[in-house]
Amino acid sequence: MRVVAYSIKSFEKEPLAIANHKKHEITLISNALTEDTASYAEGKEAVIVYPGDVVNAKVIDQLADLGIKYIATRSFLLDHIDQQAAAKRQIKIANVPSSATDSLADGALAMALATETINNLDQWQGNRCLGSAC
């Protein structure tokens, strides 16, 4: 799957690469997803976002017009994503389940988030349904 990951911090690059195992073609950028940076998703099927990315209706429309089908967030919450706008444009959303980070050792959070995010991409690529997106 062709993916662009927004708001990537330097400490997240290695965990994402390890979790990915070269399965998905992921472009990592440090810019947040905004109306001005949505165009970086051109030619991609999915975007990976961070809680600081405000994925409002206008951004959702831009992503949908570019052909984005999926939004994976590297967080437990979805409040930074306009879920109604995404549903209207038939974009599926997946988050990291809170149970994925229960009782983690210090420093393991980045790897857990990366692993769960890649798992969501794997599920979509295999045409499997995720949670409330079913």
XYZ file of C-alpha atoms in Angstrom:
134
model
C 0.000 0.000 0.000
C 1.265 3.504 -0.821
C 1.107 5.696 2.270
C 2.260 9.099 3.511
C 2.861 9.560 7.233
C 2.499 13.118 8.524
C 4.042 14.704 11.641
C 6.790 12.105 11.939
C 9.283 12.743 14.711
C 12.863 11.489 14.416
C 12.353 8.875 17.160
C 9.414 7.363 15.229
C 11.276 6.605 11.994
C 13.073 3.464 13.114
C 10.063 1.854 14.857
C 7.912 2.447 11.757
C 10.574 0.950 9.490
C 10.957 -2.096 11.740
C 7.206 -2.636 12.078
C 6.672 -2.169 8.352
C 9.159 -4.870 7.226
C 9.161 -3.204 3.763
C 5.537 -4.262 3.187
C 4.160 -0.803 2.499
C 5.657 2.065 0.565
C 5.615 4.736 3.260
C 6.743 8.319 2.730
C 7.675 9.916 6.055
C 7.354 13.680 6.403
C 7.700 15.903 9.433
C 5.021 18.363 8.292
C 1.627 18.210 9.943
C -1.395 17.383 7.802
C -3.089 20.662 6.926
C -4.951 22.130 3.987
C -1.549 23.228 2.655
C 0.117 19.805 2.979
C -2.744 17.508 1.978
C -1.341 17.474 -1.570
C 1.586 15.338 -0.332
C -0.904 12.465 -0.316
C -1.268 12.529 -4.098
C -0.813 9.040 -5.522
C -1.246 7.396 -2.124
C -4.012 5.140 -0.807
C -3.688 5.992 2.873
C -2.397 8.607 5.265
C -1.010 8.159 8.750
C -1.710 11.055 11.078
C -0.828 12.127 14.599
C -3.198 13.640 17.208
C -1.773 17.089 16.469
C -2.989 16.856 12.871
C -6.398 18.515 12.604
C -8.174 16.473 9.964
C -11.247 18.631 9.409
C -13.900 18.361 6.689
C -11.937 20.484 4.226
C -8.833 18.321 4.637
C -10.981 15.168 4.348
C -12.425 16.479 1.069
C -8.938 17.246 -0.240
C -7.724 13.761 0.697
C -10.757 12.080 -0.852
C -10.294 14.072 -4.059
C -6.704 12.746 -4.161
C -7.979 9.171 -3.863
C -7.239 8.518 -0.194
C -9.298 5.594 1.110
C -7.851 5.181 4.600
C -6.693 7.261 7.563
C -4.661 5.546 10.276
C -4.022 7.603 13.377
C -1.101 6.951 15.700
C -3.289 7.579 18.722
C -6.121 6.126 20.781
C -8.489 9.025 20.217
C -10.224 10.100 17.040
C -11.322 13.575 18.129
C -8.831 15.253 15.769
C -10.539 13.664 12.754
C -13.928 14.729 11.379
C -15.414 11.245 11.349
C -18.700 12.331 9.745
C -16.876 13.969 6.846
C -14.737 10.854 6.410
C -17.800 8.595 6.399
C -19.499 10.855 3.873
C -16.457 10.519 1.579
C -16.169 6.765 2.313
C -12.754 7.065 3.958
C -12.130 4.400 6.585
C -10.430 5.346 9.848
C -8.442 3.203 12.283
C -6.805 4.095 15.552
C -4.474 2.336 17.968
C -6.407 0.388 20.620
C -5.564 1.548 24.135
C -4.885 -2.063 25.112
C -1.876 -2.051 22.768
C 0.103 0.096 25.186
C -1.009 -1.391 28.504
C 1.925 -2.097 30.836
C 4.697 -1.102 28.430
C 8.250 -0.547 29.556
C 9.703 2.945 29.159
C 10.669 3.676 25.571
C 8.401 1.005 24.087
C 5.514 3.337 23.234
C 6.863 4.390 19.825
C 7.281 0.755 18.775
C 3.810 -0.212 20.016
C 2.191 2.683 18.146
C 4.154 1.840 14.991
C 3.257 -1.850 15.189
C -0.450 -1.169 15.609
C -0.450 1.446 12.834
C 1.223 -0.973 10.405
C -1.213 -3.688 11.506
C -4.086 -1.404 10.467
C -2.498 -0.920 7.026
C -1.988 -4.691 6.716
C -5.656 -5.307 7.536
C -6.831 -2.839 4.912
C -4.428 -4.188 2.311
C -5.830 -7.663 2.935
C -9.369 -6.292 2.503
C -10.148 -7.107 6.129
C -12.486 -4.969 8.141
C -11.411 -2.979 11.203
C -13.614 -2.190 14.208
C -16.367 0.333 13.578
C -15.215 0.719 9.963
C -17.013 -2.583 9.199
